[in-house]
Amino acid sequence: MKALTVENLRGGYAEVDILNGISLDLMPAEILVVAGTNGAGKSTLAKAVAGLLPRVAGKVSLDGTEITHQPAERRARSGLGYVPQVANVFPSLTILENLAVVEGVKDRATRIEAMLTTFPALAMRRKSRAGSLSGGERQQLAFARALMTEPPVVVLDEPTAALSPALVGESFERIARLAKDGTAVLLIEQRARQALAIAHRGVILDGGKVAM
C-alpha cells in the first residue's frame, strides 16, 4: 500500500493554476524529494497535499483513502503531518504550550516528553515563548509539533530554509532518522544535492509539472 498518492493534481490561487497535472507517489518509510527552481510549484504542491490550497482538482490519497476534499484538520487527524516553511509555530505561546495544543494526540504528556527528549535544545527552553527562539530552534519546534501525533506521512516544506550550514546538516540527519523509524517523508527542498543524498527517490518540478 502506498503511503501517499497524488494523481493529475491541478490548482492554485484565484484563477491562476500553479500546479499543472502533477502525479507522484510515496511509499511507507520512504523519503521522496521534490526539487525545482523558485516558482516551480514546490510549496504549492505541499499546501495542496496538506489541504491548504484554495482550489484543487485531481486526486490525493493517504494510505489508500482519498482525501482530496478533506479539510486540513481532518487530514492531520488521519495521519498527515505538515511543517510549513513559515508561520510554523505560535510565537506567543511557550514551547510546552505549542506542543500541548496539538490535536489528536493519544497520550499528550508522554508525547511531549518524547519530543523534548528527541529535541534537547527545546527541553532546556521549554518555558520560553516560541517568538524568542532562534531560527534553528523554531524549526525543531515545528518538527516536534508535526510529530506529536506520530503521523505515518510527513510533508516538509523547505525545512532547511534560512538555517546556518551547521544546522542544515542536523536537519537532514533528523529527516533521515524519520524514515528509518518508519515515517514516509515528502521533502520539498531547494538544496537538491544534499536532499537527494538522504532520499530514496526524487522528482524535479518545472512549470507546475514533473519534468524528471
Short mmCIF file of N, CA, C and O in Angstrom, two decimals, residues 39-125:
data_model
loop_
_atom_site.label_atom_id
_atom_site.label_comp_id
_atom_site.label_asym_id
_atom_site.label_seq_id
_atom_site.Cartn_x
_atom_site.Cartn_y
_atom_site.Cartn_z
N GLY A 39 9.30 29.15 -7.99
CA GLY A 39 8.15 29.28 -8.87
C GLY A 39 7.77 28.01 -9.60
O GLY A 39 6.83 28.00 -10.40
N ALA A 40 8.48 26.92 -9.31
CA ALA A 40 8.18 25.65 -9.99
C ALA A 40 6.92 24.99 -9.47
O ALA A 40 6.36 24.10 -10.12
N GLY A 41 6.46 25.42 -8.28
CA GLY A 41 5.24 24.86 -7.70
C GLY A 41 5.46 23.96 -6.50
O GLY A 41 4.54 23.27 -6.05
N LYS A 42 6.68 23.97 -5.93
CA LYS A 42 7.02 23.05 -4.84
C LYS A 42 6.17 23.31 -3.59
O LYS A 42 5.51 22.40 -3.06
N SER A 43 6.18 24.54 -3.10
CA SER A 43 5.41 24.86 -1.89
C SER A 43 3.91 24.78 -2.13
O SER A 43 3.15 24.42 -1.24
N THR A 44 3.49 25.10 -3.35
CA THR A 44 2.07 24.97 -3.69
C THR A 44 1.65 23.52 -3.64
O THR A 44 0.55 23.19 -3.18
N LEU A 45 2.52 22.62 -4.09
CA LEU A 45 2.23 21.18 -4.00
C LEU A 45 2.08 20.76 -2.54
O LEU A 45 1.16 20.01 -2.19
N ALA A 46 2.99 21.23 -1.69
CA ALA A 46 2.92 20.89 -0.26
C ALA A 46 1.60 21.34 0.34
O ALA A 46 0.94 20.61 1.09
N LYS A 47 1.17 22.56 0.01
CA LYS A 47 -0.09 23.08 0.53
C LYS A 47 -1.28 22.29 0.00
O LYS A 47 -2.25 22.05 0.72
N ALA A 48 -1.21 21.88 -1.25
CA ALA A 48 -2.30 21.09 -1.84
C ALA A 48 -2.44 19.75 -1.12
O ALA A 48 -3.55 19.31 -0.82
N VAL A 49 -1.33 19.11 -0.85
CA VAL A 49 -1.36 17.82 -0.15
C VAL A 49 -1.87 18.00 1.28
O VAL A 49 -2.63 17.17 1.78
N ALA A 50 -1.48 19.11 1.91
CA ALA A 50 -1.89 19.36 3.30
C ALA A 50 -3.32 19.87 3.42
O ALA A 50 -3.86 19.95 4.53
N GLY A 51 -3.94 20.24 2.30
CA GLY A 51 -5.31 20.73 2.35
C GLY A 51 -5.44 22.22 2.52
O GLY A 51 -6.47 22.71 3.00
N LEU A 52 -4.41 22.96 2.14
CA LEU A 52 -4.39 24.41 2.36
C LEU A 52 -4.40 25.22 1.07
O LEU A 52 -4.22 26.44 1.12
N LEU A 53 -4.60 24.56 -0.05
CA LEU A 53 -4.69 25.28 -1.32
C LEU A 53 -6.16 25.52 -1.63
O LEU A 53 -6.96 24.59 -1.60
N PRO A 54 -6.55 26.77 -1.93
CA PRO A 54 -7.98 27.09 -2.07
C PRO A 54 -8.67 26.42 -3.24
O PRO A 54 -9.89 26.18 -3.20
N ARG A 55 -7.93 26.08 -4.29
CA ARG A 55 -8.57 25.50 -5.48
C ARG A 55 -7.73 24.34 -5.99
O ARG A 55 -6.58 24.54 -6.38
N VAL A 56 -8.31 23.13 -5.95
CA VAL A 56 -7.57 21.92 -6.32
C VAL A 56 -8.45 21.00 -7.16
O VAL A 56 -9.63 20.81 -6.86
N ALA A 57 -7.87 20.42 -8.20
CA ALA A 57 -8.51 19.36 -8.97
C ALA A 57 -7.52 18.21 -9.09
O ALA A 57 -6.31 18.41 -9.00
N GLY A 58 -8.04 17.01 -9.29
CA GLY A 58 -7.18 15.84 -9.30
C GLY A 58 -7.50 14.97 -8.11
O GLY A 58 -8.62 14.99 -7.59
N LYS A 59 -6.51 14.23 -7.63
CA LYS A 59 -6.78 13.28 -6.55
C LYS A 59 -5.57 13.16 -5.63
O LYS A 59 -4.43 13.04 -6.09
N VAL A 60 -5.84 13.21 -4.32
CA VAL A 60 -4.82 12.98 -3.30
C VAL A 60 -5.33 11.87 -2.39
O VAL A 60 -6.46 11.93 -1.89
N SER A 61 -4.52 10.82 -2.21
CA SER A 61 -4.92 9.69 -1.36
C SER A 61 -3.87 9.45 -0.29
O SER A 61 -2.66 9.50 -0.56
N LEU A 62 -4.33 9.17 0.92
CA LEU A 62 -3.46 8.87 2.06
C LEU A 62 -3.74 7.44 2.50
O LEU A 62 -4.86 7.12 2.89
N ASP A 63 -2.73 6.58 2.37
CA ASP A 63 -2.86 5.17 2.75
C ASP A 63 -4.06 4.53 2.06
O ASP A 63 -4.81 3.75 2.66
N GLY A 64 -4.27 4.87 0.79
CA GLY A 64 -5.34 4.27 0.01
C GLY A 64 -6.70 4.94 0.11
O GLY A 64 -7.62 4.58 -0.61
N THR A 65 -6.83 5.93 1.00
CA THR A 65 -8.10 6.63 1.18
C THR A 65 -8.01 8.02 0.57
O THR A 65 -7.09 8.78 0.90
N GLU A 66 -8.96 8.35 -0.30
CA GLU A 66 -8.93 9.67 -0.94
C GLU A 66 -9.22 10.77 0.07
O GLU A 66 -10.17 10.69 0.86
N ILE A 67 -8.39 11.82 0.06
CA ILE A 67 -8.54 12.94 0.99
C ILE A 67 -8.60 14.27 0.24
O ILE A 67 -8.48 15.34 0.86
N THR A 68 -8.82 14.21 -1.07
CA THR A 68 -8.73 15.40 -1.91
C THR A 68 -9.54 16.57 -1.39
O THR A 68 -9.09 17.72 -1.43
N HIS A 69 -10.73 16.31 -0.90
CA HIS A 69 -11.61 17.39 -0.48
C HIS A 69 -11.77 17.47 1.04
O HIS A 69 -12.66 18.17 1.54
N GLN A 70 -10.92 16.78 1.77
CA GLN A 70 -10.95 16.87 3.23
C GLN A 70 -10.27 18.16 3.69
O GLN A 70 -9.27 18.58 3.11
N PRO A 71 -10.77 18.81 4.74
CA PRO A 71 -10.09 19.98 5.29
C PRO A 71 -8.76 19.59 5.94
O PRO A 71 -8.55 18.41 6.27
N ALA A 72 -7.90 20.55 6.13
CA ALA A 72 -6.55 20.29 6.65
C ALA A 72 -6.58 19.59 8.00
O ALA A 72 -5.80 18.67 8.25
N GLU A 73 -7.50 20.02 8.89
CA GLU A 73 -7.52 19.43 10.23
C GLU A 73 -7.91 17.94 10.19
O GLU A 73 -7.41 17.14 10.98
N ARG A 74 -8.78 17.57 9.25
CA ARG A 74 -9.15 16.16 9.15
C ARG A 74 -8.00 15.34 8.59
O ARG A 74 -7.77 14.19 8.99
N ARG A 75 -7.25 15.91 7.65
CA ARG A 75 -6.08 15.21 7.11
C ARG A 75 -5.06 14.98 8.21
O ARG A 75 -4.43 13.92 8.28
N ALA A 76 -4.89 15.96 9.08
CA ALA A 76 -3.95 15.82 10.19
C ALA A 76 -4.38 14.69 11.12
O ALA A 76 -3.56 13.87 11.56
N ARG A 77 -5.69 14.62 11.40
CA ARG A 77 -6.19 13.55 12.27
C ARG A 77 -6.07 12.18 11.60
O ARG A 77 -5.98 11.16 12.28
N SER A 78 -6.05 12.18 10.25
CA SER A 78 -5.94 10.91 9.52
C SER A 78 -4.51 10.42 9.42
O SER A 78 -4.27 9.30 8.95
N GLY A 79 -3.54 11.24 9.86
CA GLY A 79 -2.16 10.79 9.88
C GLY A 79 -1.22 11.52 8.95
O GLY A 79 -0.15 10.99 8.60
N LEU A 80 -1.57 12.74 8.55
CA LEU A 80 -0.70 13.54 7.68
C LEU A 80 -0.09 14.68 8.50
O LEU A 80 -0.80 15.58 8.95
N GLY A 81 1.21 14.64 8.68
CA GLY A 81 1.91 15.72 9.34
C GLY A 81 2.40 16.73 8.32
O GLY A 81 2.74 16.36 7.19
N TYR A 82 2.44 18.01 8.70
CA TYR A 82 2.84 19.06 7.75
C TYR A 82 3.64 20.12 8.49
O TYR A 82 3.21 20.64 9.52
N VAL A 83 4.82 20.43 7.95
CA VAL A 83 5.65 21.50 8.51
C VAL A 83 5.82 22.57 7.43
O VAL A 83 6.59 22.38 6.48
N PRO A 84 5.08 23.68 7.53
CA PRO A 84 5.23 24.75 6.53
C PRO A 84 6.57 25.45 6.66
O PRO A 84 7.23 25.37 7.70
N GLN A 85 6.94 26.16 5.62
CA GLN A 85 8.23 26.86 5.63
C GLN A 85 8.21 28.04 6.59
O GLN A 85 9.18 28.30 7.28
N VAL A 86 7.09 28.76 6.65
CA VAL A 86 6.96 29.93 7.53
C VAL A 86 5.70 29.77 8.37
O VAL A 86 4.86 28.93 8.09
N ALA A 87 5.60 30.59 9.41
CA ALA A 87 4.43 30.56 10.30
C ALA A 87 4.14 29.15 10.79
O ALA A 87 3.01 28.68 10.76
N ASN A 88 5.20 28.45 11.24
CA ASN A 88 5.04 27.05 11.62
C ASN A 88 4.99 26.81 13.12
O ASN A 88 4.95 25.66 13.56
N VAL A 89 5.01 27.90 13.92
CA VAL A 89 4.82 27.79 15.37
C VAL A 89 3.95 28.97 15.82
O VAL A 89 3.74 29.93 15.08
N PHE A 90 3.45 28.89 17.06
CA PHE A 90 2.71 30.00 17.65
C PHE A 90 3.68 30.83 18.49
O PHE A 90 4.05 30.41 19.60
N PRO A 91 4.12 31.99 17.99
CA PRO A 91 5.19 32.74 18.67
C PRO A 91 4.82 33.23 20.07
O PRO A 91 5.70 33.40 20.92
N SER A 92 3.54 33.47 20.35
CA SER A 92 3.15 33.99 21.66
C SER A 92 3.03 32.90 22.72
O SER A 92 2.92 33.19 23.91
N LEU A 93 3.07 31.63 22.29
CA LEU A 93 2.98 30.51 23.23
C LEU A 93 4.37 29.97 23.56
O LEU A 93 5.31 30.11 22.77
N THR A 94 4.50 29.34 24.71
CA THR A 94 5.76 28.71 25.07
C THR A 94 5.96 27.43 24.27
O THR A 94 5.04 26.95 23.59
N ILE A 95 7.15 26.86 24.38
CA ILE A 95 7.42 25.59 23.71
C ILE A 95 6.44 24.53 24.19
O ILE A 95 5.84 23.80 23.38
N LEU A 96 6.26 24.42 25.50
CA LEU A 96 5.34 23.43 26.05
C LEU A 96 3.91 23.67 25.55
O LEU A 96 3.20 22.71 25.21
N GLU A 97 3.50 24.92 25.49
CA GLU A 97 2.14 25.23 25.03
C GLU A 97 1.97 24.91 23.55
O GLU A 97 0.91 24.43 23.14
N ASN A 98 3.01 25.15 22.75
CA ASN A 98 2.95 24.81 21.33
C ASN A 98 2.74 23.32 21.13
O ASN A 98 2.00 22.90 20.23
N LEU A 99 3.35 22.52 21.98
CA LEU A 99 3.19 21.07 21.88
C LEU A 99 1.84 20.62 22.45
O LEU A 99 1.20 19.70 21.92
N ALA A 100 1.41 21.29 23.50
CA ALA A 100 0.18 20.86 24.20
C ALA A 100 -1.08 21.12 23.39
O ALA A 100 -2.08 20.43 23.57
N VAL A 101 -1.06 22.10 22.49
CA VAL A 101 -2.28 22.45 21.75
C VAL A 101 -2.49 21.61 20.49
O VAL A 101 -3.50 21.75 19.81
N VAL A 102 -1.55 20.73 20.18
CA VAL A 102 -1.71 19.87 19.00
C VAL A 102 -2.87 18.91 19.24
O VAL A 102 -2.93 18.22 20.27
N GLU A 103 -3.79 18.84 18.29
CA GLU A 103 -4.96 17.96 18.43
C GLU A 103 -4.65 16.53 17.98
O GLU A 103 -3.71 16.30 17.22
N GLY A 104 -5.44 15.61 18.45
CA GLY A 104 -5.34 14.22 18.01
C GLY A 104 -4.22 13.43 18.64
O GLY A 104 -3.83 12.39 18.11
N VAL A 105 -3.71 13.89 19.79
CA VAL A 105 -2.62 13.18 20.48
C VAL A 105 -3.23 12.25 21.52
O VAL A 105 -4.00 12.68 22.38
N LYS A 106 -2.86 10.97 21.47
CA LYS A 106 -3.46 9.99 22.38
C LYS A 106 -2.97 10.15 23.81
O LYS A 106 -3.75 10.19 24.75
N ASP A 107 -1.67 10.20 24.01
CA ASP A 107 -1.09 10.34 25.35
C ASP A 107 -0.22 11.59 25.34
O ASP A 107 0.98 11.53 25.09
N ARG A 108 -0.85 12.73 25.60
CA ARG A 108 -0.20 14.02 25.41
C ARG A 108 1.07 14.18 26.24
O ARG A 108 2.12 14.59 25.74
N ALA A 109 0.99 13.86 27.53
CA ALA A 109 2.14 14.04 28.41
C ALA A 109 3.33 13.20 27.96
O ALA A 109 4.48 13.66 27.94
N THR A 110 3.05 11.96 27.57
CA THR A 110 4.12 11.06 27.13
C THR A 110 4.73 11.56 25.83
O THR A 110 5.96 11.53 25.66
N ARG A 111 3.90 12.02 24.89
CA ARG A 111 4.42 12.50 23.62
C ARG A 111 5.23 13.78 23.79
O ARG A 111 6.25 13.96 23.13
N ILE A 112 4.80 14.66 24.68
CA ILE A 112 5.57 15.88 24.92
C ILE A 112 6.95 15.53 25.46
O ILE A 112 7.97 16.07 25.01
N GLU A 113 7.00 14.62 26.42
CA GLU A 113 8.30 14.22 26.97
C GLU A 113 9.16 13.55 25.91
O GLU A 113 10.39 13.74 25.88
N ALA A 114 8.53 12.78 25.03
CA ALA A 114 9.29 12.13 23.95
C ALA A 114 9.89 13.17 23.01
O ALA A 114 11.04 13.04 22.57
N MET A 115 9.13 14.22 22.70
CA MET A 115 9.63 15.27 21.82
C MET A 115 10.76 16.07 22.49
O MET A 115 11.74 16.45 21.84
N LEU A 116 10.64 16.31 23.77
CA LEU A 116 11.68 17.04 24.49
C LEU A 116 12.96 16.20 24.60
O LEU A 116 14.07 16.75 24.62
N THR A 117 12.81 14.89 24.63
CA THR A 117 13.97 14.01 24.63
C THR A 117 14.62 13.99 23.25
O THR A 117 15.85 14.00 23.12
N THR A 118 13.78 13.99 22.22
CA THR A 118 14.29 13.99 20.84
C THR A 118 14.97 15.30 20.49
O THR A 118 15.96 15.32 19.75
N PHE A 119 14.44 16.39 21.03
CA PHE A 119 14.97 17.73 20.75
C PHE A 119 15.43 18.38 22.07
O PHE A 119 14.71 19.19 22.65
N PRO A 120 16.61 18.02 22.56
CA PRO A 120 17.08 18.52 23.86
C PRO A 120 17.20 20.03 23.95
O PRO A 120 17.06 20.60 25.04
N ALA A 121 17.44 20.69 22.82
CA ALA A 121 17.52 22.16 22.84
C ALA A 121 16.18 22.75 23.26
O ALA A 121 16.13 23.81 23.91
N LEU A 122 15.09 22.09 22.89
CA LEU A 122 13.76 22.56 23.30
C LEU A 122 13.52 22.28 24.77
O LEU A 122 12.86 23.06 25.46
N ALA A 123 14.02 21.16 25.25
CA ALA A 123 13.82 20.80 26.66
C ALA A 123 14.43 21.85 27.58
O ALA A 123 13.86 22.20 28.62
N MET A 124 15.57 22.39 27.19
CA MET A 124 16.24 23.38 28.03
C MET A 124 15.49 24.71 28.07
O MET A 124 15.66 25.49 28.99
N ARG A 125 14.65 24.94 27.06
CA ARG A 125 13.93 26.22 26.98
C ARG A 125 12.42 25.99 26.96
O ARG A 125 11.68 26.77 26.38
#
